[in-house]
Amino acid sequence: MKTKGRNFVLYGSILLISLVAPLVLPAYGTQLAFLWVMVVFALTWDIVGGQMGYNSFGNVVFFGIGMYVTAVIQRNMHYDIEEYVHVAGRVDTLASGEYLAGLFLGMGVGAVVAVVIAVILGFCILGMGMRGQYFGICTLGLGVAAGELANGWEYIGAGSGLVTPVFPEGLGVRGAFFYYIFFILAIILYMTLKWLYSGRFGLAVNAIRDDEDKAEAMGIHTTRYKIVAWCISAFFLSLVGGGAGHLIGFIDPTEVAFAGATFGVWMILMAILGGKGTLWGPVIGAVIFHITQELFWTYLFGWQRVALGALIVGIVVFFPQGIMGWVRERWPERFGHRVEEKGVFSVSEGGGA
Amino acid sequence: MSRKFKVVIALLVGLAAVGLVVAGPVGAKVEDDTIVFGAALSFTGKYSTNGKHTKNGYDLVVKRINETGGVKVGDKSYKIKIKYYDDESTPARAGQLADRLIKQDGIKFILGPYGSGPTKGMAPITEKYKIPMVEGNGASRSLFNKGYRYLFAVLSTSEQYLAEAIAVAAEQAKKAGKDPSSIKVAIAVENDPFSMDIRAGVLEDAERYGMKVIIDDKLPKELTDMTATLTKVKALKPDVLVVSGHSKGATLAIRQTAQMKVDVPILAITHCEAADVVGKFGANADYTLCATQWAPTMTYKDRWFVSSGEYAKTFEKEYGYVPPYQAAESSAAVLVWVDALERANSFDTEKLRDTLAATKLETFYGWVDFDDTGKNIAKPMVLRQIQKGKYVPVAPAKFAAGKVIYPRPKWSER
C-alpha cells in the first residue's frame, strides 16, 4: 500500500513537471518536444531490440513513413499538388482547423500504413527466420533503401524534399503544441508497454530473447510475437514521425525522414545508454542523451560529435549494461532479485526487469 | 521499488534542471552597443567547405563595419557581431537551431545557413516567429513559392544558374547552321534540393529550344563516383553535359571527365570556384563553363568595400584565397541587413521586414531588389569559362570579357 502511494506521488510529480515544463520554459518548447520524440524513439526500439533481443537498425523506416504519409495527406487535402510541388504563385497558409484535420488524419493513416508495411516486412524478414546479425544487416538495408526510394519519388518531392505548411496562428505556441502531442504519445506508449511487458507478451518476447529455439519448442508462436512486437514499434514510431515532420518543417528524404545516421543510430544508443530490456532504461537514456547533446552543441562548438563519440565509448566501457543495468547490478535487492528478509520476491514489478 | 523511482526522478529532474539552466546563455537582440545576428552554418558535415566560405563572408563584413564606425540606428552607432551554431549540414538541425537562436538567444536578425536544404529547414521557423532572415546561400526556387514573407535572398535562384550554358549551346548550333533543337543534352545532378532545381531549370530551357535530353541521371548524395553517367556520355555523345552537386560534384566532374577522357563540346557545372577546380586540376579544368553568382571582375560599387575588385582584395588579404561567390553573397546578405537597419532606424522586426522588402541597394556583389516572394531579381547570373587556368566571363553579353571557346578541344588534341 505504502509503496503504491509513493509510486503515485512519484508518477504524479513526473506528470506534473512534464505538464508545466513548456509553460515554465516557453523558450525551450521545441527542444522539450524533441525530448519526448527521443523517449518514443528509445522505447519503441527497445521493444524489438531490447526486450526481444533483435537488434534492428532500420526502425527509422517507420518514422519516415509516418512523416511522409502525414505530410502528403495534409498536402493533398488542402492544396493542388502541382502547385505545391512546382513553381507557382503563393501558397496560402492553412486555417487551424484544416491544419489539425490534415495533421491528425495524416498521423492516423500513417500509423496504419506503417503497421501494414511492418506486417509485410515482418513476414518477409522475421517469417523467414532471419536472426542475429543477419536481421541487423537486413534492417540496416531497409533504412537505406527507404531513403533512396523517397529520394527518387517525384510525387513526394524526391531529393528536393517536402515542406510542411506554416504552423497556423490560431493554435498557440508551436513548440508547446507539439510538446503535448509527443508527451501524450509517450505516456500512451509507456502505459501500453507496461501492460504488455507485465503479461504474456512480455514473457514471450523475453523468452525469444533468451532462447528462441526453446521458446518455440515450448509452443510459443515466435514469429507471430516477433511480428506483433515490430508492428507496435512501427505504430508508435509512425505517429511520432507524423508530428516530428511538422515540427521540423522540412522533410528531406535521407537527412530528416529516413535519417539512419542520426535518428536511426540515436534510438539504439539511447536504449543502450539507459539499459536495454528495461522499461525505464530507454526513458532515462533518452533524457540524458538529449540533454547532453544539447549541451555539447552549445559548449563544444564544432567538437560536439567528437564529444558524443567519446561519451558513447565511455558508456560502453563503464556501463555495458546501461544505466539501469548498472543500478540493478549495484542494488539488486531493489529489483526483487534477492530474497529479502520480509520474504518478498517479485519479478519485474513495475516493469523493472 | 520506490527507491528505484527516486533514483530515476532525482536523475531526471537533476539533469533537466542543470541542463536547462546551463543550456541557454541568454543573449539579446541588441546588447548595449552591439547588434547580434544569428546564424546556423555547416561547420561540419558535407557542406563544411562552403560553410566556411559563408562564415568568412559574414565575418569580413562584420570586421569592416565595426572598423568603419558601425551601424547607425537612432542617434547611436552600434557594433555588430554574429552568434554561430553548427547545423552539421542537415536541415533537421538547422530548423532546431533557428528556433534556438530566436527563442533562447533572443536574436531578431537572422542570417541564412549554407545550402538550400538547411535554408528550407530554417525558413518555416523564422516565418512562424516573424523574424526576418536574409540569406545568400539558399538558391532553390521552391523556397520562394511558399508565400514566406520573412525570407529574403540576395542571390539568383537555382533555375538561372545554367540557363546561359544552354543559351550558349543554342547559339553555337545556330552559328553552325543547325537548328538548336538538334542539340542533345545530358544532365547529371546530385539528388539534393539545390541541384534538383538546377536540373528543373535546365529541363525547362532545353524544352524551350526543343532540345533533346538524352541522359538525366541523379547522383547519390554521397557523391564519389559518376563513371556510370560518363560511360553513357561517351556512348551517346551529347552536345552539352550539365553537372551539379555543390563542391563535391564539381570536383568529381572535372576529375572523372579527365580520367575517362570524355569528349563533350560543352561541359557546364556549378561551384567551380568553391571547389577550386583550377587549383586542383590545372589544365584539366580548362574549357569548363562555370555558373557564378558573382566574380571579382565585376564592376559594382558600394560604400563599404568600394568595388567588387576591392572586396576581392580585402578578402584575399584576410583569408588567403580569392573569394568564391559563396563568400561574396554571404557578405552581401550582411550588407543588406546593415542597410535595412539604418534605413528603418529601428529594431522593430515588422518595420525591418517592410524595410527589407523595399530594399534597392547596390553592393559590391550586385544590385539587390527583392520581389514579392523575397528573391533578388536585380542581379543576373554570369557564365565564365576556364581558359588557360583563368576564369573568363563569356555570358551574358553585358559582362563578357572574352569569347567562349567551342567546342571543348578533344582530349586527344590537348
PDB file of C-alpha atoms in Angstrom, chain A residues 3 6-7 10-11 13-14 17 25-28 30-32 34 83-91 148 151-152 154 158-161 163-164 166-169 172-175 190 247-250 252-256 262-263 280 283-284 287-288 290-291 293-295 297-299 301-302 304-305 323-324 327 334-335 349-352, chain B residues 1-9 11-13 15-26 43-44 46-47 55 83-93 95-97 99-100 103-104 116-118 120-121 124-125 127-130 140-142 144-149 191-194 196-197 199 204 218 220-222 372-373:
ATOM      1  CA  THR A   3       4.801   1.604  -1.977  1.00  0.00           C
ATOM      2  CA  ARG A   6       4.760   6.552  -3.056  1.00  0.00           C
ATOM      3  CA  ASN A   7       4.622   5.411  -6.654  1.00  0.00           C
ATOM      4  CA  LEU A  10       6.354   9.957  -7.902  1.00  0.00           C
ATOM      5  CA  TYR A  11       4.419   9.272 -11.090  1.00  0.00           C
ATOM      6  CA  SER A  13       5.311  14.525  -9.850  1.00  0.00           C
ATOM      7  CA  ILE A  14       6.808  13.392 -13.137  1.00  0.00           C
ATOM      8  CA  ILE A  17       6.723  18.509 -14.069  1.00  0.00           C
ATOM      9  CA  LEU A  25      10.186  27.338 -20.024  1.00  0.00           C
ATOM     10  CA  PRO A  26       8.417  28.570 -23.154  1.00  0.00           C
ATOM     11  CA  ALA A  27      11.707  29.329 -24.906  1.00  0.00           C
ATOM     12  CA  TYR A  28      12.649  25.665 -24.756  1.00  0.00           C
ATOM     13  CA  THR A  30      10.859  22.821 -29.304  1.00  0.00           C
ATOM     14  CA  GLN A  31      13.758  21.178 -27.501  1.00  0.00           C
ATOM     15  CA  LEU A  32      11.438  19.784 -24.855  1.00  0.00           C
ATOM     16  CA  PHE A  34      12.134  16.697 -29.110  1.00  0.00           C
ATOM     17  CA  GLU A  83       1.028  23.969 -57.420  1.00  0.00           C
ATOM     18  CA  TYR A  84       2.580  22.829 -54.196  1.00  0.00           C
ATOM     19  CA  VAL A  85       5.408  20.871 -55.752  1.00  0.00           C
ATOM     20  CA  HIS A  86       6.276  23.070 -58.677  1.00  0.00           C
ATOM     21  CA  VAL A  87       6.690  26.734 -59.131  1.00  0.00           C
ATOM     22  CA  ALA A  88       3.550  28.754 -58.831  1.00  0.00           C
ATOM     23  CA  GLY A  89       2.122  31.656 -57.007  1.00  0.00           C
ATOM     24  CA  ARG A  90       1.843  31.902 -53.292  1.00  0.00           C
ATOM     25  CA  VAL A  91       0.556  29.042 -51.281  1.00  0.00           C
ATOM     26  CA  GLU A 148      16.773   6.070 -51.646  1.00  0.00           C
ATOM     27  CA  ASN A 151      14.862  10.265 -52.845  1.00  0.00           C
ATOM     28  CA  GLY A 152      13.698   9.249 -56.273  1.00  0.00           C
ATOM     29  CA  GLU A 154       8.793  12.851 -57.530  1.00  0.00           C
ATOM     30  CA  ALA A 158      12.148  13.391 -54.350  1.00  0.00           C
ATOM     31  CA  GLY A 159      15.517  14.842 -53.462  1.00  0.00           C
ATOM     32  CA  SER A 160      14.047  18.316 -53.086  1.00  0.00           C
ATOM     33  CA  GLY A 161      12.125  17.213 -50.032  1.00  0.00           C
ATOM     34  CA  VAL A 163       7.878  21.422 -46.897  1.00  0.00           C
ATOM     35  CA  THR A 164       5.046  21.221 -44.408  1.00  0.00           C
ATOM     36  CA  VAL A 166       3.429  27.021 -41.833  1.00  0.00           C
ATOM     37  CA  PHE A 167       2.039  26.478 -38.346  1.00  0.00           C
ATOM     38  CA  PRO A 168      -1.208  28.471 -38.107  1.00  0.00           C
ATOM     39  CA  GLU A 169      -1.590  31.399 -35.736  1.00  0.00           C
ATOM     40  CA  GLY A 172      -0.943  28.920 -29.937  1.00  0.00           C
ATOM     41  CA  VAL A 173       2.694  28.215 -29.299  1.00  0.00           C
ATOM     42  CA  ARG A 174       4.216  25.848 -31.810  1.00  0.00           C
ATOM     43  CA  GLY A 175       6.742  24.193 -29.503  1.00  0.00           C
ATOM     44  CA  TYR A 190       4.692   3.780 -21.788  1.00  0.00           C
ATOM     45  CA  LEU A 247       7.785  20.265 -36.019  1.00  0.00           C
ATOM     46  CA  ILE A 248      10.906  20.242 -38.180  1.00  0.00           C
ATOM     47  CA  GLY A 249       9.010  21.846 -41.036  1.00  0.00           C
ATOM     48  CA  PHE A 250      11.059  20.413 -43.864  1.00  0.00           C
ATOM     49  CA  ASP A 252      14.391  15.716 -46.512  1.00  0.00           C
ATOM     50  CA  PRO A 253      14.324  12.059 -47.574  1.00  0.00           C
ATOM     51  CA  THR A 254      17.693  10.960 -46.246  1.00  0.00           C
ATOM     52  CA  GLU A 255      18.509  13.564 -43.634  1.00  0.00           C
ATOM     53  CA  VAL A 256      15.221  14.058 -41.865  1.00  0.00           C
ATOM     54  CA  THR A 262      21.278  10.363 -36.861  1.00  0.00           C
ATOM     55  CA  PHE A 263      17.827   9.345 -35.592  1.00  0.00           C
ATOM     56  CA  TRP A 280      12.715   2.891 -17.546  1.00  0.00           C
ATOM     57  CA  VAL A 283      13.400   6.763 -20.953  1.00  0.00           C
ATOM     58  CA  ILE A 284      16.396   7.697 -18.827  1.00  0.00           C
ATOM     59  CA  VAL A 287      16.620  12.166 -21.379  1.00  0.00           C
ATOM     60  CA  ILE A 288      20.331  12.019 -20.665  1.00  0.00           C
ATOM     61  CA  HIS A 290      19.104  14.599 -25.438  1.00  0.00           C
ATOM     62  CA  ILE A 291      20.276  16.961 -22.728  1.00  0.00           C
ATOM     63  CA  GLN A 293      23.639  16.501 -26.864  1.00  0.00           C
ATOM     64  CA  GLU A 294      22.109  19.953 -26.498  1.00  0.00           C
ATOM     65  CA  LEU A 295      24.813  20.936 -24.017  1.00  0.00           C
ATOM     66  CA  TRP A 297      26.100  21.626 -29.147  1.00  0.00           C
ATOM     67  CA  THR A 298      26.221  24.796 -27.161  1.00  0.00           C
ATOM     68  CA  TYR A 299      29.559  24.469 -25.441  1.00  0.00           C
ATOM     69  CA  PHE A 301      31.207  24.098 -30.829  1.00  0.00           C
ATOM     70  CA  GLY A 302      32.425  22.044 -33.775  1.00  0.00           C
ATOM     71  CA  GLN A 304      30.109  18.106 -30.388  1.00  0.00           C
ATOM     72  CA  ARG A 305      30.250  14.947 -32.457  1.00  0.00           C
ATOM     73  CA  ILE A 323      22.428   2.883 -16.527  1.00  0.00           C
ATOM     74  CA  MET A 324      19.501   0.751 -15.391  1.00  0.00           C
ATOM     75  CA  VAL A 327      21.822   0.266 -10.999  1.00  0.00           C
ATOM     76  CA  ARG A 334      15.654  -3.175  -5.118  1.00  0.00           C
ATOM     77  CA  PHE A 335      14.661  -5.034  -8.221  1.00  0.00           C
ATOM     78  CA  GLU A 349       7.294  -5.441 -10.801  1.00  0.00           C
ATOM     79  CA  GLY A 350       6.874  -2.024 -12.328  1.00  0.00           C
ATOM     80  CA  GLY A 351       8.432  -3.349 -15.452  1.00  0.00           C
ATOM     81  CA  GLY A 352      11.847  -3.275 -13.858  1.00  0.00           C
TER      82      GLY A 352
ATOM     83  CA  MET B   1      10.758  -0.270  -5.865  1.00  0.00           C
ATOM     84  CA  SER B   2      10.051   3.257  -4.815  1.00  0.00           C
ATOM     85  CA  ARG B   3      13.740   3.868  -4.178  1.00  0.00           C
ATOM     86  CA  LYS B   4      14.359   2.965  -7.769  1.00  0.00           C
ATOM     87  CA  PHE B   5      11.908   5.596  -8.840  1.00  0.00           C
ATOM     88  CA  LYS B   6      13.544   8.059  -6.510  1.00  0.00           C
ATOM     89  CA  VAL B   7      16.823   7.454  -8.277  1.00  0.00           C
ATOM     90  CA  VAL B   8      15.101   7.843 -11.594  1.00  0.00           C
ATOM     91  CA  ILE B   9      13.410  11.044 -10.644  1.00  0.00           C
ATOM     92  CA  LEU B  11      18.346  11.798 -12.201  1.00  0.00           C
ATOM     93  CA  LEU B  12      15.655  13.192 -14.449  1.00  0.00           C
ATOM     94  CA  VAL B  13      14.929  16.315 -12.515  1.00  0.00           C
ATOM     95  CA  LEU B  15      19.708  16.620 -15.227  1.00  0.00           C
ATOM     96  CA  ALA B  16      16.829  18.560 -16.643  1.00  0.00           C
ATOM     97  CA  ALA B  17      17.405  21.397 -14.216  1.00  0.00           C
ATOM     98  CA  VAL B  18      21.142  21.528 -14.790  1.00  0.00           C
ATOM     99  CA  GLY B  19      20.665  21.188 -18.491  1.00  0.00           C
ATOM    100  CA  LEU B  20      18.126  23.901 -18.835  1.00  0.00           C
ATOM    101  CA  VAL B  21      19.870  26.364 -16.592  1.00  0.00           C
ATOM    102  CA  VAL B  22      23.169  25.895 -18.372  1.00  0.00           C
ATOM    103  CA  ALA B  23      21.882  25.324 -21.887  1.00  0.00           C
ATOM    104  CA  GLY B  24      20.822  28.807 -22.771  1.00  0.00           C
ATOM    105  CA  PRO B  25      23.302  31.579 -22.296  1.00  0.00           C
ATOM    106  CA  VAL B  26      20.691  34.235 -22.780  1.00  0.00           C
ATOM    107  CA  PHE B  43      30.858  23.828 -39.807  1.00  0.00           C
ATOM    108  CA  THR B  44      30.857  20.057 -40.018  1.00  0.00           C
ATOM    109  CA  LYS B  46      29.201  17.565 -46.236  1.00  0.00           C
ATOM    110  CA  TYR B  47      28.798  21.322 -46.705  1.00  0.00           C
ATOM    111  CA  LYS B  55      31.360  32.286 -42.394  1.00  0.00           C
ATOM    112  CA  LYS B  83      26.256  34.191 -32.939  1.00  0.00           C
ATOM    113  CA  TYR B  84      27.018  30.941 -34.724  1.00  0.00           C
ATOM    114  CA  TYR B  85      25.785  27.398 -34.349  1.00  0.00           C
ATOM    115  CA  ASP B  86      26.770  24.306 -36.300  1.00  0.00           C
ATOM    116  CA  ASP B  87      23.907  22.798 -38.293  1.00  0.00           C
ATOM    117  CA  GLU B  88      26.039  19.794 -39.338  1.00  0.00           C
ATOM    118  CA  SER B  89      24.797  20.249 -42.907  1.00  0.00           C
ATOM    119  CA  THR B  90      21.355  18.861 -42.090  1.00  0.00           C
ATOM    120  CA  PRO B  91      18.022  20.635 -42.419  1.00  0.00           C
ATOM    121  CA  ALA B  92      16.659  18.978 -39.263  1.00  0.00           C
ATOM    122  CA  ARG B  93      19.345  20.568 -37.153  1.00  0.00           C
ATOM    123  CA  GLY B  95      15.472  24.219 -38.071  1.00  0.00           C
ATOM    124  CA  GLN B  96      16.079  23.449 -34.422  1.00  0.00           C
ATOM    125  CA  LEU B  97      18.890  25.962 -34.298  1.00  0.00           C
ATOM    126  CA  ASP B  99      14.296  28.008 -33.029  1.00  0.00           C
ATOM    127  CA  ARG B 100      17.087  28.213 -30.541  1.00  0.00           C
ATOM    128  CA  LYS B 103      13.600  31.698 -28.681  1.00  0.00           C
ATOM    129  CA  GLN B 104      16.541  31.150 -26.379  1.00  0.00           C
ATOM    130  CA  SER B 116      19.024  25.143 -49.893  1.00  0.00           C
ATOM    131  CA  GLY B 117      18.362  22.156 -47.623  1.00  0.00           C
ATOM    132  CA  PRO B 118      19.271  23.883 -44.356  1.00  0.00           C
ATOM    133  CA  LYS B 120      14.411  25.082 -46.152  1.00  0.00           C
ATOM    134  CA  GLY B 121      14.753  23.823 -42.604  1.00  0.00           C
ATOM    135  CA  PRO B 124       9.398  27.733 -41.686  1.00  0.00           C
ATOM    136  CA  ILE B 125      10.720  28.626 -38.250  1.00  0.00           C
ATOM    137  CA  GLU B 127       8.366  32.571 -40.748  1.00  0.00           C
ATOM    138  CA  LYS B 128       6.492  31.251 -37.747  1.00  0.00           C
ATOM    139  CA  TYR B 129       8.146  33.667 -35.351  1.00  0.00           C
ATOM    140  CA  LYS B 130       8.005  36.516 -37.857  1.00  0.00           C
ATOM    141  CA  SER B 140      16.315  26.577 -54.519  1.00  0.00           C
ATOM    142  CA  ARG B 141      13.304  28.217 -56.111  1.00  0.00           C
ATOM    143  CA  SER B 142      10.926  26.117 -54.083  1.00  0.00           C
ATOM    144  CA  PHE B 144      10.083  31.190 -52.942  1.00  0.00           C
ATOM    145  CA  ASN B 145       6.727  29.656 -53.727  1.00  0.00           C
ATOM    146  CA  LYS B 146       5.660  29.001 -50.166  1.00  0.00           C
ATOM    147  CA  GLY B 147       4.470  32.509 -49.507  1.00  0.00           C
ATOM    148  CA  TYR B 148       7.206  33.204 -46.970  1.00  0.00           C
ATOM    149  CA  ARG B 149       7.164  36.868 -46.035  1.00  0.00           C
ATOM    150  CA  ASN B 191      19.783  14.364 -55.593  1.00  0.00           C
ATOM    151  CA  ASP B 192      19.503  17.322 -53.252  1.00  0.00           C
ATOM    152  CA  PRO B 193      17.188  20.336 -53.173  1.00  0.00           C
ATOM    153  CA  PHE B 194      19.643  22.704 -54.847  1.00  0.00           C
ATOM    154  CA  MET B 196      17.361  19.153 -58.396  1.00  0.00           C
ATOM    155  CA  ASP B 197      16.321  22.731 -59.059  1.00  0.00           C
ATOM    156  CA  ARG B 199      18.020  20.250 -63.241  1.00  0.00           C
ATOM    157  CA  GLU B 204      12.773  23.911 -68.933  1.00  0.00           C
ATOM    158  CA  LYS B 218      20.500  11.678 -60.383  1.00  0.00           C
ATOM    159  CA  PRO B 220      23.566   9.972 -54.792  1.00  0.00           C
ATOM    160  CA  LYS B 221      24.247  12.446 -52.001  1.00  0.00           C
ATOM    161  CA  GLU B 222      27.402  10.575 -51.124  1.00  0.00           C
ATOM    162  CA  ASP B 372       7.174  39.823 -53.557  1.00  0.00           C
ATOM    163  CA  THR B 373       8.471  36.362 -52.826  1.00  0.00           C
TER     164      THR B 373
END
